[in-house]
mmCIF file with all atom_site columns, C-alpha atoms in Angstrom:
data_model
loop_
_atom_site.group_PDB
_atom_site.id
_atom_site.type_symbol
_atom_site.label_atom_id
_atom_site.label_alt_id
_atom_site.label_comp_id
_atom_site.label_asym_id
_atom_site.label_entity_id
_atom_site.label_seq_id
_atom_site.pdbx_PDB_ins_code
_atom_site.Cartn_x
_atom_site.Cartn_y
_atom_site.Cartn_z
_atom_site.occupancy
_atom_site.B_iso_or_equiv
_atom_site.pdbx_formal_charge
_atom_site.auth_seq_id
_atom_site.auth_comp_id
_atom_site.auth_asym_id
_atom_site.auth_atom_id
_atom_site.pdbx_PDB_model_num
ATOM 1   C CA . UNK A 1 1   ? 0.000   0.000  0.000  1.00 0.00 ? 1   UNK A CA 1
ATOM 2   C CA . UNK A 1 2   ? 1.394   3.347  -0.561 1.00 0.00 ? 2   UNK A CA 1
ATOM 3   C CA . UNK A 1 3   ? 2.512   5.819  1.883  1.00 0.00 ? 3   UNK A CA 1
ATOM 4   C CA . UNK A 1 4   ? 0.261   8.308  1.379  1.00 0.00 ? 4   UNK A CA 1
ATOM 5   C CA . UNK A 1 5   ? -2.822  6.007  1.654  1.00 0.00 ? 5   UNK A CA 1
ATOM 6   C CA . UNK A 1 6   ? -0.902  4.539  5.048  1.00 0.00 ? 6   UNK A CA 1
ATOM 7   C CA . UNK A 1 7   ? -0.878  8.447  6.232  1.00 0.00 ? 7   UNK A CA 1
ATOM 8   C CA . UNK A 1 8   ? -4.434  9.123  5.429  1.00 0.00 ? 8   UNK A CA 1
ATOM 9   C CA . UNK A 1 9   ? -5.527  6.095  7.052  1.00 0.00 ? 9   UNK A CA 1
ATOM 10  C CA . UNK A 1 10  ? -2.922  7.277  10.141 1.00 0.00 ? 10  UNK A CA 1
ATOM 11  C CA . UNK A 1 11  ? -4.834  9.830  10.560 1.00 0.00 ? 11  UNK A CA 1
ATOM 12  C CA . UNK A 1 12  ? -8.421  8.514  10.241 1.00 0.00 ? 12  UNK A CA 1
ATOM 13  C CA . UNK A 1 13  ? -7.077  5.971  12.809 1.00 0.00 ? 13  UNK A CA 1
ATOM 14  C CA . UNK A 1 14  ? -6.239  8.397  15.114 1.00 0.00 ? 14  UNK A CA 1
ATOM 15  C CA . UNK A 1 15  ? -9.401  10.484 14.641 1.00 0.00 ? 15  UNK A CA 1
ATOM 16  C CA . UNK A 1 16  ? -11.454 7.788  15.244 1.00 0.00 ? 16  UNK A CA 1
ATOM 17  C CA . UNK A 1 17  ? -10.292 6.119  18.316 1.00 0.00 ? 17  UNK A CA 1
ATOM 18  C CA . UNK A 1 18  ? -10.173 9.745  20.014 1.00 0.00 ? 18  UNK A CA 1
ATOM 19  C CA . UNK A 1 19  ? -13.582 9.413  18.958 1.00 0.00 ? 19  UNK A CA 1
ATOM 20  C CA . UNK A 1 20  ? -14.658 6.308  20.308 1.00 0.00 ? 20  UNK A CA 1
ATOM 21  C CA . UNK A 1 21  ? -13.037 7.052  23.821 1.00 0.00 ? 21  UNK A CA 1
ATOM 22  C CA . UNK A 1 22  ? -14.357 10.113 24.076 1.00 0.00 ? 22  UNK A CA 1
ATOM 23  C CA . UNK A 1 23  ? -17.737 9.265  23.648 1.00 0.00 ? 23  UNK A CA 1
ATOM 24  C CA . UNK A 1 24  ? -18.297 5.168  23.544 1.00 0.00 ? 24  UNK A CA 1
ATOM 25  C CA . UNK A 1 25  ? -15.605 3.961  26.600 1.00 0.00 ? 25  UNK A CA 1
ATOM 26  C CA . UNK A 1 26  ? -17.272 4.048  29.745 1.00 0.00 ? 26  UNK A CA 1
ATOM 27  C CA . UNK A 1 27  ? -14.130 3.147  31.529 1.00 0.00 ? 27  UNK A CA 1
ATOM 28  C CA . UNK A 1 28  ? -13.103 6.051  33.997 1.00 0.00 ? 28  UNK A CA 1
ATOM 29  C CA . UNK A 1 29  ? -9.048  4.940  33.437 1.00 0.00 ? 29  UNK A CA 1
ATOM 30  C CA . UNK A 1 30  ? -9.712  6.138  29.499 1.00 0.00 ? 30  UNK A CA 1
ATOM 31  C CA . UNK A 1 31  ? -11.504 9.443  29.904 1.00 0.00 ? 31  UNK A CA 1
ATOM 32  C CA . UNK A 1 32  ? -8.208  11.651 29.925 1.00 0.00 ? 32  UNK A CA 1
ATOM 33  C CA . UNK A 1 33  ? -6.352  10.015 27.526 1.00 0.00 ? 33  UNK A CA 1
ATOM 34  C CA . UNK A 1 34  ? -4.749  11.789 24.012 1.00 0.00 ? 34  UNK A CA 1
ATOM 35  C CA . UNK A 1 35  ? -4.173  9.568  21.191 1.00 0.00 ? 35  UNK A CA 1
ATOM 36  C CA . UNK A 1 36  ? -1.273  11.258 20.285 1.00 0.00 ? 36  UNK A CA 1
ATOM 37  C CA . UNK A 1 37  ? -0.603  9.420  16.935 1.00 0.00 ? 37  UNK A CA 1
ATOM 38  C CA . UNK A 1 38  ? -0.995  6.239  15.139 1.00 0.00 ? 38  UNK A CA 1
ATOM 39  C CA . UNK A 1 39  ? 1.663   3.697  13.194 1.00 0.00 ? 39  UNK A CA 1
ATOM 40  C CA . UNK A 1 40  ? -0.245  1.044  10.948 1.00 0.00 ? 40  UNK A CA 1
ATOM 41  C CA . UNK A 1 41  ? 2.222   -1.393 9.119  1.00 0.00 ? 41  UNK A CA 1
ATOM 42  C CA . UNK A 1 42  ? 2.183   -2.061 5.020  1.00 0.00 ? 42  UNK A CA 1
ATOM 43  C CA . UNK A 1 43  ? 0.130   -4.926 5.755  1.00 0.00 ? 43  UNK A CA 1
ATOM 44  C CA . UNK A 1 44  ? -2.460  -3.510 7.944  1.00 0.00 ? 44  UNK A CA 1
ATOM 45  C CA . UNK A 1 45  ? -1.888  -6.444 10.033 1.00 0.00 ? 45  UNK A CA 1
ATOM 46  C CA . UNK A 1 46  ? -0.883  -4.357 13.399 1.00 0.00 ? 46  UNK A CA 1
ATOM 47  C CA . UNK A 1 47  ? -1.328  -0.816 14.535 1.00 0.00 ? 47  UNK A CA 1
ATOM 48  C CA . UNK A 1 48  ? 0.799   0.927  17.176 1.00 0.00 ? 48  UNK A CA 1
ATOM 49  C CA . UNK A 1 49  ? -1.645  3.479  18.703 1.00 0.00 ? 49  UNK A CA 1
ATOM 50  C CA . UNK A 1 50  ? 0.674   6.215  20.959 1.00 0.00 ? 50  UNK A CA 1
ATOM 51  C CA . UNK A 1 51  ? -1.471  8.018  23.238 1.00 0.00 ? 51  UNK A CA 1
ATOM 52  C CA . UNK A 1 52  ? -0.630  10.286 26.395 1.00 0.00 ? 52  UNK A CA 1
ATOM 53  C CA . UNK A 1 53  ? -2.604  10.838 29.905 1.00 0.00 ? 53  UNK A CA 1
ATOM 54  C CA . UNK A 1 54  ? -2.754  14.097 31.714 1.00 0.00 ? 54  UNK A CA 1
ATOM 55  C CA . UNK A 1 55  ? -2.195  12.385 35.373 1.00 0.00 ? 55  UNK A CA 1
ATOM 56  C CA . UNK A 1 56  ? 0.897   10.659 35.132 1.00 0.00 ? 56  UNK A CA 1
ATOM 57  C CA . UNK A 1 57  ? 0.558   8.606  37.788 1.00 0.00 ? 57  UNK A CA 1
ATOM 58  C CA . UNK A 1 58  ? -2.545  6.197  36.269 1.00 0.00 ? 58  UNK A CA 1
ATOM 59  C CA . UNK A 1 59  ? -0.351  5.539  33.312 1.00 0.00 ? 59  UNK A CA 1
ATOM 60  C CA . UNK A 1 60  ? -0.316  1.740  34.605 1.00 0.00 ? 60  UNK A CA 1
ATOM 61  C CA . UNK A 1 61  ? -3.765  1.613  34.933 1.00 0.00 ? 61  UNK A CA 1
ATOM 62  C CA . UNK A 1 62  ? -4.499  3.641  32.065 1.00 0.00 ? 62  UNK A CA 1
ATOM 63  C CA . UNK A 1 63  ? -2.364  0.971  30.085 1.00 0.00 ? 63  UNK A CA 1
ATOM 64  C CA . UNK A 1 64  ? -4.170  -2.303 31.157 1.00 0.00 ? 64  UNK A CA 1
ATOM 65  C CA . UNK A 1 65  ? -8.236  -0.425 30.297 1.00 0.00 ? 65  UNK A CA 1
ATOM 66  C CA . UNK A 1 66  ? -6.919  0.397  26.817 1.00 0.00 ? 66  UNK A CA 1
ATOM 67  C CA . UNK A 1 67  ? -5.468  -2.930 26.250 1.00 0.00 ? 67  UNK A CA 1
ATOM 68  C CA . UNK A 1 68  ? -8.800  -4.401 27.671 1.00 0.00 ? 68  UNK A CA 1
ATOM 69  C CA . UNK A 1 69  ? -10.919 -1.971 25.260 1.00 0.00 ? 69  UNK A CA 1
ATOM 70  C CA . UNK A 1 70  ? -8.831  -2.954 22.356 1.00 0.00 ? 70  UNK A CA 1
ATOM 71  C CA . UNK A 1 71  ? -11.220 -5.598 20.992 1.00 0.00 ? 71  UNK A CA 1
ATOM 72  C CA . UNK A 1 72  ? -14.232 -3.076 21.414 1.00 0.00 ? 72  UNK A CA 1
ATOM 73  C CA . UNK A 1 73  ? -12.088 -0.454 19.939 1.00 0.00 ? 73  UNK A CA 1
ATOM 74  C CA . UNK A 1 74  ? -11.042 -2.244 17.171 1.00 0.00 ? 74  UNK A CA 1
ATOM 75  C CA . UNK A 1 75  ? -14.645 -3.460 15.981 1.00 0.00 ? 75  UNK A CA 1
ATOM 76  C CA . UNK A 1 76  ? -16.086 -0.085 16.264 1.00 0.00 ? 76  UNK A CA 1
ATOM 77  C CA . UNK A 1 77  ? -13.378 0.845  14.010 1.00 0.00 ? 77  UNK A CA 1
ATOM 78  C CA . UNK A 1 78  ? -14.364 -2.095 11.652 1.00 0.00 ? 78  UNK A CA 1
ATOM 79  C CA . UNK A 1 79  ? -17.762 -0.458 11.901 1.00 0.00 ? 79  UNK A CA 1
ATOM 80  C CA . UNK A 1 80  ? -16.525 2.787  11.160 1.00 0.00 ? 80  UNK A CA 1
ATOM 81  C CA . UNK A 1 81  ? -13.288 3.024  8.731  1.00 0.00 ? 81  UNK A CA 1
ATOM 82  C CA . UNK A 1 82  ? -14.132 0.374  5.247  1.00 0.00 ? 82  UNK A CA 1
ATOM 83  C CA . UNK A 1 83  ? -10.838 -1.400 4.969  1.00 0.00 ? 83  UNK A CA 1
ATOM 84  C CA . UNK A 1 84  ? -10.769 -4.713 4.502  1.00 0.00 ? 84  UNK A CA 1
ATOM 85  C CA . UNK A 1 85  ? -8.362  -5.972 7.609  1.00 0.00 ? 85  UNK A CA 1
ATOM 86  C CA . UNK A 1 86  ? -8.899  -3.781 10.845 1.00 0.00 ? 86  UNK A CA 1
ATOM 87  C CA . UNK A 1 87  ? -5.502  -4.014 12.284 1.00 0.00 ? 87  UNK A CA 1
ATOM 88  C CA . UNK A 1 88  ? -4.404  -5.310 15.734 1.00 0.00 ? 88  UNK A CA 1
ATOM 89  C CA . UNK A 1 89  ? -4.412  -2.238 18.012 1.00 0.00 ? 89  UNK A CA 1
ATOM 90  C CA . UNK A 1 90  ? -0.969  -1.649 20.326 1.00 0.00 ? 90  UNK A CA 1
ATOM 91  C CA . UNK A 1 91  ? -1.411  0.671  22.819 1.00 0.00 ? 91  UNK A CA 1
ATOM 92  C CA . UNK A 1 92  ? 1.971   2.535  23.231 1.00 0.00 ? 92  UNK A CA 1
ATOM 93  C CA . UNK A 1 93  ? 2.569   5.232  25.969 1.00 0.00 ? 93  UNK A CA 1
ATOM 94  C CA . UNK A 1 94  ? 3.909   8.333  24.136 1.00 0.00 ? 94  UNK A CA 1
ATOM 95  C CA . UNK A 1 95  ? 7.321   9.861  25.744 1.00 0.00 ? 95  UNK A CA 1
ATOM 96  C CA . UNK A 1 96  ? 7.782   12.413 22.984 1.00 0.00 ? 96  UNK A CA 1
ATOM 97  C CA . UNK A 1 97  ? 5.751   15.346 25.396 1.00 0.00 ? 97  UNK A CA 1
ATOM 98  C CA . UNK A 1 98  ? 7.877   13.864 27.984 1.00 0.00 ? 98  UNK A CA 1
ATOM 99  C CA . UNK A 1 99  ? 11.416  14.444 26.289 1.00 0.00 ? 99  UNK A CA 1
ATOM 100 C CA . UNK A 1 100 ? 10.107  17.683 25.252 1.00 0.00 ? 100 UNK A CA 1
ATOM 101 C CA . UNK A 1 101 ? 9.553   18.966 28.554 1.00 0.00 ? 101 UNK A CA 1
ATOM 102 C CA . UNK A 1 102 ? 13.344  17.489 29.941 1.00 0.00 ? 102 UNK A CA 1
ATOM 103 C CA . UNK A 1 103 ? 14.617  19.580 26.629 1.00 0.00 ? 103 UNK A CA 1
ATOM 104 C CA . UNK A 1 104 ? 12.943  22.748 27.338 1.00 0.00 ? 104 UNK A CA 1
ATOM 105 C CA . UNK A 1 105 ? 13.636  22.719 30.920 1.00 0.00 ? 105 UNK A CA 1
ATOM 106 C CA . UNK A 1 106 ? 17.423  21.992 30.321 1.00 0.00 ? 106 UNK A CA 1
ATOM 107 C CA . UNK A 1 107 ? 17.029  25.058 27.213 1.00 0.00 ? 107 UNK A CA 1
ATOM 108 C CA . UNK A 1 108 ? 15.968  27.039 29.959 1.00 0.00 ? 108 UNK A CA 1
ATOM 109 C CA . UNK A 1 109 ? 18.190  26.205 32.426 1.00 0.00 ? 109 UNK A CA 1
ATOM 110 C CA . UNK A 1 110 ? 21.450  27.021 30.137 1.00 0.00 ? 110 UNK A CA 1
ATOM 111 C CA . UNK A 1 111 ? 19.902  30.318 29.058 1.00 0.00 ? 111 UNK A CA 1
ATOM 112 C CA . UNK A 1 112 ? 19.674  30.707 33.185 1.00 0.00 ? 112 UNK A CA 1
ATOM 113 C CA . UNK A 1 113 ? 23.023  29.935 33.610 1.00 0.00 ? 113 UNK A CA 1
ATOM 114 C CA . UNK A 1 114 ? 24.260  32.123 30.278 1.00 0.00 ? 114 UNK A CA 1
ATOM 115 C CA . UNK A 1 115 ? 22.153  35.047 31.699 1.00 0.00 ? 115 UNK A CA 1
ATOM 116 C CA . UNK A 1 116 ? 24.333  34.749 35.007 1.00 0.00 ? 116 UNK A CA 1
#
C-alpha cells in the first residue's frame, strides 16, 4: 500500500479512536487520555496506537483499560473506517511530550546559567 494512503488512514485511525473514547468507553481509566498518533504497518496487520494521559501517575492503569478496550475499539473501528483488515491495536505510551519537557527545561536552564 502506498505511503500516502498509510498516512491518510494514520490519521483517520487516530481520529477515530479519540472518537470512540471520548464518547463510547465508559471506563473512567480512558476518559483523559490523548491519542497522540498512530503507526499502521504495510500490511495492515498491526497498529501501534501512541497516546498520552494528563495524570501521570494512572499511566499503569491507564495501560491495562486500553489494552482491555482494544477488541471493542477495534470493531467499532471495523464499523466505522471500510478497509478490509482492521488491524491489531498496540497501545503505546507516548514519551515524545515527555522528552520535550526534559529539553525545554534543560534550554531554559542554560539560558539561566548564560544570563548569570
Amino acid at each position: 500500500m502506498s505511503n500516502i494512503k498509510i498516512e491518510r488512514l494514520n490519521h483517520t485511525y487516530q481520529q477515530e479512536i479519540s472518537i470512540i473514547l471520548g464518547r463510547e468507553i465508559k471506563d473512567e481509566a480512558i476518559k483523559f487520555v490523548t491519542i497522540t498518533g498512530v503507526d499502521i504497518t504495510n500490511d495492515l496487520s498491526f497498529a501501534k496506537v501512541y497516546y498520552t494521559v494528563l495524570d501521570e501517575s494512572r499511566k499503569l492503569e491507564t495501560k491495562k483499560a486500553l489494552e482491555r478496550a482494544s477488541s471493542f475499539i477495534r470493531s467499532r473501528l471495523a464499523e466505522k473506517v471500510d478497509i478490509r483488515h482492521t488491524p491489531e491495536l498496540k497501545f503505546i505510551y507516548d514519551t515524545s511530550i515527555e522528552y520535550g519537557e526534559h529539553i525545554d527545561k534543560l534550554i531554559d536552564k542554560i539560558n539561566k546559567d548564560k544570563n548569570n
